[in-house]
Amino acid sequence: MISSDSPYEVNDMYYGDVKKLADEFLEFAHSYFDDDEKILEGLIVSVYWKLCCDKFSSLAQIIDYLEYIGDFNDQLPYLRKWENTDFSPYLILGDWFCKNASKYLAAYTFNLNYYLEKYKDKPKSKQEKIFFNSSKELYYLNMLCSEIMGRIFRPDYESRKRKAIVLPICMKINQKSCHAIEKKLGEVCQKCNPECEIAKITEEYDCEVYLVSHKSSAFQNATDTDKKELAIVGVACPLNLISGGWKAAALGMPPQCVLLDKVACSRHWLNEDVPSSINKKELKKYFRSKLILLNLCIF
């Protein structure tokens, strides 16, 4: 059952369902196009067009509007490439998506309309208004694209020996009493509260763990060495997945993703912070834990 205080909620079944959706979508797309990165971009452009063409007369106007909002900046370099391109052949991808995505993902946004009504009077910036009022199709699009991005970048991710988990600060068990220290690439957990999910992840996984307040601040101080060495698993809510994945890729850090189970922060979503959580089984697919390494050492 989805919480009334979240527009979405994912569980173990979600990861199987989004993989099935991606399999079915890519099978359809490959009957027309060969390049998965172009398919990804074409899908995003076609869905944005389908959702906005009644308000704007051109793709350029839609992209200008996304730039004005200010929360889609990491998508702009990819979208701008399509402004003077005939993207009409790719509209079939958006058509397929709009007809089929809900079959796999509707269960995870079951509560969206109730949530929108409950929090309609919450004060919002222009960015937050877009996020808050996002349609279920934008949730589905980010979910599907995150899965496709993961497949595209998985070989590069696997080839990097240096890995990092990037967690949002909304996972802190207590924002005010947290002792995390600001470092070059983000805040670093000091394990001040053993009950905190961040402390548990930091303790368990044999990799770097960083906390960021917003995707726009992620790795802004990364050096050229960091960009050449690091691969990351980003943890985020759905509407940040496309932007976060493309931001990491633009920095040269091949990304993978795990969703927050549900929204948790008062900055964008709620009236007060609620510590969020993630699917540990999904996270373990990308890393070897310290416990596993210890057992290998014993034997």
Coordinates of C-alpha atoms in Angstrom, one line a residue:
M1 CA 0.0 0.0 0.0
I2 CA 1.4 3.4 -1.0
S3 CA 1.8 6.0 1.7
S4 CA -0.6 9.0 1.4
D5 CA 2.5 11.1 1.9
S6 CA 4.3 10.0 -1.3
P7 CA 3.3 10.3 -4.9
Y8 CA 5.0 7.0 -5.7
E9 CA 6.4 4.0 -3.8
V10 CA 8.6 1.2 -5.1
N11 CA 9.3 -2.3 -3.7
D12 CA 11.0 -5.5 -4.8
M13 CA 8.5 -6.1 -7.5
Y14 CA 9.2 -2.7 -9.1
Y15 CA 12.7 -3.7 -10.3
G16 CA 11.3 -6.7 -12.0
D17 CA 8.5 -4.8 -13.6
V18 CA 10.7 -2.0 -14.9
K19 CA 13.1 -4.5 -16.4
K20 CA 10.2 -6.2 -18.2
L21 CA 9.0 -2.9 -19.5
A22 CA 12.5 -2.0 -20.8
D23 CA 12.8 -5.5 -22.5
E24 CA 9.5 -5.0 -24.3
F25 CA 10.2 -1.4 -25.2
L26 CA 13.7 -2.1 -26.6
E27 CA 12.4 -5.1 -28.6
F28 CA 9.9 -2.8 -30.2
A29 CA 12.5 0.1 -30.7
H30 CA 15.1 -2.2 -32.2
S31 CA 12.7 -3.1 -35.0
Y32 CA 13.2 0.5 -36.2
F33 CA 16.5 1.8 -34.7
D34 CA 19.8 0.3 -33.8
D35 CA 21.5 2.8 -31.5
D36 CA 20.3 2.5 -27.8
E37 CA 21.6 6.0 -26.9
K38 CA 19.7 7.5 -29.8
I39 CA 16.6 5.5 -28.9
L40 CA 16.9 6.8 -25.3
E41 CA 17.1 10.4 -26.5
G42 CA 14.4 9.9 -29.1
L43 CA 12.0 8.5 -26.5
I44 CA 12.5 11.4 -24.2
V45 CA 12.1 14.0 -27.0
S46 CA 9.0 12.3 -28.3
V47 CA 7.3 12.0 -24.9
Y48 CA 8.1 15.7 -24.1
W49 CA 6.6 16.6 -27.4
K50 CA 3.4 14.5 -26.8
L51 CA 2.9 16.0 -23.4
C52 CA 3.6 19.6 -24.4
C53 CA 2.7 20.1 -28.1
D54 CA -0.7 21.5 -27.3
K55 CA 1.1 24.4 -25.5
F56 CA 4.1 25.0 -27.7
S57 CA 4.5 25.2 -31.5
S58 CA 8.0 23.7 -31.7
L59 CA 10.5 21.5 -29.9
A60 CA 12.8 24.5 -29.5
Q61 CA 10.1 26.3 -27.5
I62 CA 9.6 23.3 -25.2
I63 CA 13.4 23.1 -24.6
D64 CA 13.5 26.8 -23.9
Y65 CA 10.8 26.4 -21.3
L66 CA 12.7 23.5 -19.6
E67 CA 15.7 25.8 -19.5
Y68 CA 13.6 28.6 -18.0
I69 CA 12.4 26.2 -15.2
G70 CA 16.1 25.6 -14.3
D71 CA 15.8 22.0 -13.1
F72 CA 16.4 20.3 -16.5
N73 CA 19.8 21.9 -17.2
D74 CA 21.6 18.5 -17.3
Q75 CA 19.2 17.4 -20.1
L76 CA 19.6 20.4 -22.3
P77 CA 22.8 19.4 -24.1
Y78 CA 21.1 16.2 -25.2
L79 CA 17.8 17.8 -26.1
R80 CA 19.3 20.7 -28.0
K81 CA 20.7 18.3 -30.5
W82 CA 17.2 17.5 -31.7
E83 CA 16.0 21.1 -32.3
N84 CA 16.9 21.2 -36.0
T85 CA 16.4 17.5 -36.6
D86 CA 13.4 15.7 -38.0
F87 CA 12.4 13.7 -34.9
S88 CA 9.1 12.6 -36.4
P89 CA 10.4 9.0 -37.0
Y90 CA 10.9 8.7 -33.2
L91 CA 7.4 9.7 -32.3
I92 CA 6.4 6.0 -32.6
L93 CA 8.5 5.5 -29.4
G94 CA 6.5 8.0 -27.5
D95 CA 3.3 6.4 -28.8
W96 CA 4.3 3.0 -27.7
F97 CA 5.4 4.3 -24.3
C98 CA 2.2 6.1 -23.6
K99 CA 0.2 3.0 -24.5
N100 CA 2.2 0.5 -22.6
A101 CA 4.1 2.0 -19.6
S102 CA 1.2 2.0 -17.2
K103 CA 0.8 -1.7 -17.7
Y104 CA 4.0 -2.2 -15.7
L105 CA 4.3 0.9 -13.6
A106 CA 0.8 2.2 -12.6
A107 CA 0.9 0.3 -9.3
Y108 CA 3.8 2.5 -8.2
T109 CA 2.1 5.8 -8.7
F110 CA -1.3 4.7 -7.5
N111 CA -1.4 7.4 -4.9
L112 CA -0.3 10.3 -7.2
N113 CA -3.7 12.1 -7.5
Y114 CA -4.4 11.8 -3.8
Y115 CA -1.0 13.2 -3.0
L116 CA -1.4 16.2 -5.4
E117 CA -4.7 17.1 -3.7
K118 CA -3.3 16.8 -0.2
Y119 CA -0.3 19.0 -0.8
K120 CA -1.7 21.4 -3.3
D121 CA -1.4 24.4 -0.9
K122 CA 2.2 23.7 0.0
P123 CA 4.3 26.8 -1.0
K124 CA 6.5 26.0 -4.1
S125 CA 9.2 27.5 -6.2
K126 CA 8.8 27.4 -10.0
Q127 CA 11.0 24.3 -10.1
E128 CA 9.0 22.6 -7.3
K129 CA 5.7 23.4 -9.1
I130 CA 6.9 21.5 -12.1
F131 CA 8.0 18.5 -10.0
F132 CA 4.9 18.6 -7.8
N133 CA 2.5 18.7 -10.8
S134 CA 4.3 16.2 -12.9
S135 CA 2.0 13.7 -14.6
K136 CA 2.3 10.0 -14.1
E137 CA 3.9 9.8 -17.6
L138 CA 6.9 11.7 -16.4
Y139 CA 7.4 9.3 -13.5
Y140 CA 7.1 6.4 -15.9
L141 CA 9.5 8.0 -18.4
N142 CA 12.2 8.6 -15.8
M143 CA 11.8 5.1 -14.4
L144 CA 12.1 3.5 -17.9
C145 CA 15.0 5.7 -19.0
S146 CA 16.9 5.0 -15.8
E147 CA 16.7 1.3 -16.6
I148 CA 17.8 1.9 -20.2
M149 CA 20.7 4.2 -19.1
G150 CA 21.8 1.5 -16.6
R151 CA 22.1 -1.0 -19.5
I152 CA 23.9 1.5 -21.7
F153 CA 26.5 2.4 -19.1
R154 CA 26.8 -0.9 -17.3
P155 CA 30.0 -2.1 -19.2
D156 CA 31.8 1.2 -18.4
Y157 CA 30.6 1.0 -14.8
E158 CA 31.9 -2.5 -14.4
S159 CA 35.3 -1.5 -15.9
R160 CA 35.9 1.1 -13.2
K161 CA 37.7 -0.1 -10.1
R162 CA 36.8 2.9 -8.0
K163 CA 33.1 3.0 -7.2
A164 CA 30.9 5.5 -5.2
I165 CA 27.4 5.5 -3.8
V166 CA 25.7 9.0 -4.0
L167 CA 23.0 9.3 -1.5
P168 CA 20.5 12.2 -1.0
I169 CA 20.6 14.0 2.4
C170 CA 16.9 13.1 2.9
M171 CA 18.1 9.7 4.0
K172 CA 19.6 11.1 7.2
I173 CA 17.7 9.9 10.3
N174 CA 18.0 13.4 11.8
Q175 CA 19.0 16.4 9.7
K176 CA 19.8 18.7 12.6
S177 CA 22.0 16.3 14.6
C178 CA 23.9 14.7 11.7
H179 CA 27.7 14.9 12.0
A180 CA 28.6 14.4 8.4
I181 CA 31.7 16.3 7.2
E182 CA 31.8 18.2 4.0
K183 CA 34.5 16.8 1.7
K184 CA 35.5 17.6 -1.9
L185 CA 32.9 15.3 -3.6
G186 CA 30.1 15.7 -1.0
E187 CA 29.3 15.1 2.6
V188 CA 30.9 12.0 4.2
C189 CA 29.0 10.1 6.9
Q190 CA 30.7 9.8 10.3
K191 CA 28.4 7.0 11.5
C192 CA 27.2 9.1 14.4
N193 CA 23.9 7.2 14.6
P194 CA 24.1 3.4 14.0
E195 CA 20.3 3.4 13.2
C196 CA 20.7 5.8 10.3
E197 CA 20.4 4.1 6.9
I198 CA 23.4 6.2 5.6
A199 CA 25.6 4.9 8.5
K200 CA 24.5 1.3 7.7
I201 CA 25.4 1.7 4.0
T202 CA 28.7 3.3 4.8
E203 CA 29.5 0.5 7.2
E204 CA 28.5 -2.3 4.9
Y205 CA 29.9 -1.4 1.5
D206 CA 33.5 -1.3 0.5
C207 CA 33.4 1.9 -1.6
E208 CA 33.1 5.6 -1.3
V209 CA 29.8 7.0 0.0
Y210 CA 28.8 10.7 -0.5
L211 CA 25.8 12.7 0.5
V212 CA 24.5 15.5 -1.7
S213 CA 21.7 18.0 -1.1
H214 CA 20.5 18.1 -4.7
K215 CA 21.6 16.6 -8.0
S216 CA 22.9 20.0 -9.2
S217 CA 25.5 19.9 -6.4
A218 CA 26.7 16.4 -7.1
F219 CA 30.5 16.2 -7.8
Q220 CA 30.8 19.8 -8.7
N221 CA 34.3 19.8 -7.3
A222 CA 35.4 16.5 -9.0
T223 CA 38.9 16.6 -10.4
D224 CA 39.9 15.1 -13.8
T225 CA 41.3 12.1 -11.9
D226 CA 38.0 11.6 -10.2
K227 CA 36.2 11.8 -13.5
K228 CA 38.5 9.2 -15.1
E229 CA 38.4 6.8 -12.2
L230 CA 34.9 6.9 -10.6
A231 CA 31.8 5.0 -11.5
I232 CA 28.7 5.8 -9.4
V233 CA 25.4 4.5 -8.2
G234 CA 23.1 7.4 -7.7
V235 CA 20.1 7.2 -5.3
A236 CA 17.2 9.5 -6.2
C237 CA 13.5 9.9 -6.5
P238 CA 12.1 9.3 -10.0
L239 CA 11.8 12.8 -11.4
N240 CA 15.6 13.3 -11.0
L241 CA 16.7 10.1 -12.7
I242 CA 17.1 11.3 -16.3
S243 CA 18.9 14.5 -15.3
G244 CA 21.1 12.8 -12.7
G245 CA 22.1 10.0 -15.1
W246 CA 23.0 12.4 -17.9
K247 CA 24.9 14.7 -15.4
A248 CA 27.1 11.7 -14.3
A249 CA 27.7 10.6 -17.9
A250 CA 28.7 14.2 -18.9
L251 CA 31.2 14.2 -16.1
G252 CA 32.7 10.9 -17.5
M253 CA 31.4 8.9 -14.5
P254 CA 29.3 5.9 -15.8
P255 CA 26.1 5.8 -13.7
Q256 CA 23.8 3.2 -12.3
C257 CA 20.7 4.0 -10.2
V258 CA 18.6 2.8 -7.3
L259 CA 15.3 4.6 -6.5
L260 CA 14.4 6.0 -3.1
D261 CA 11.5 3.8 -1.9
K262 CA 9.3 6.9 -1.6
V263 CA 9.7 10.7 -1.2
A264 CA 10.9 12.0 2.1
C265 CA 12.1 15.6 2.1
S266 CA 10.2 18.8 3.1
R267 CA 12.3 20.8 0.5
H268 CA 10.2 19.5 -2.4
W269 CA 7.6 17.1 -1.3
L270 CA 6.4 17.1 2.3
N271 CA 5.6 19.4 5.2
E272 CA 8.3 17.9 7.3
D273 CA 11.3 15.6 6.7
V274 CA 10.8 11.8 7.0
P275 CA 13.9 9.6 6.7
S276 CA 13.8 7.7 3.5
S277 CA 15.1 4.3 2.5
I278 CA 16.2 2.3 -0.5
N279 CA 16.0 -1.3 -1.7
K280 CA 19.1 -3.0 -0.2
K281 CA 18.9 -6.0 -2.4
E282 CA 19.0 -3.8 -5.5
L283 CA 22.0 -1.9 -4.2
K284 CA 23.9 -5.1 -3.5
K285 CA 23.8 -5.9 -7.2
Y286 CA 26.3 -3.2 -7.9
F287 CA 28.8 -3.8 -5.0
R288 CA 30.6 -6.3 -2.9
S289 CA 29.9 -5.7 0.8
K290 CA 32.6 -5.5 3.4
L291 CA 31.1 -8.6 5.0
I292 CA 31.6 -10.6 1.8
L293 CA 35.2 -9.4 1.5
L294 CA 35.8 -10.4 5.2
N295 CA 34.4 -13.9 4.5
L296 CA 36.7 -14.2 1.5
C297 CA 39.7 -13.3 3.6
I298 CA 38.8 -15.9 6.2
F299 CA 38.8 -18.6 3.7

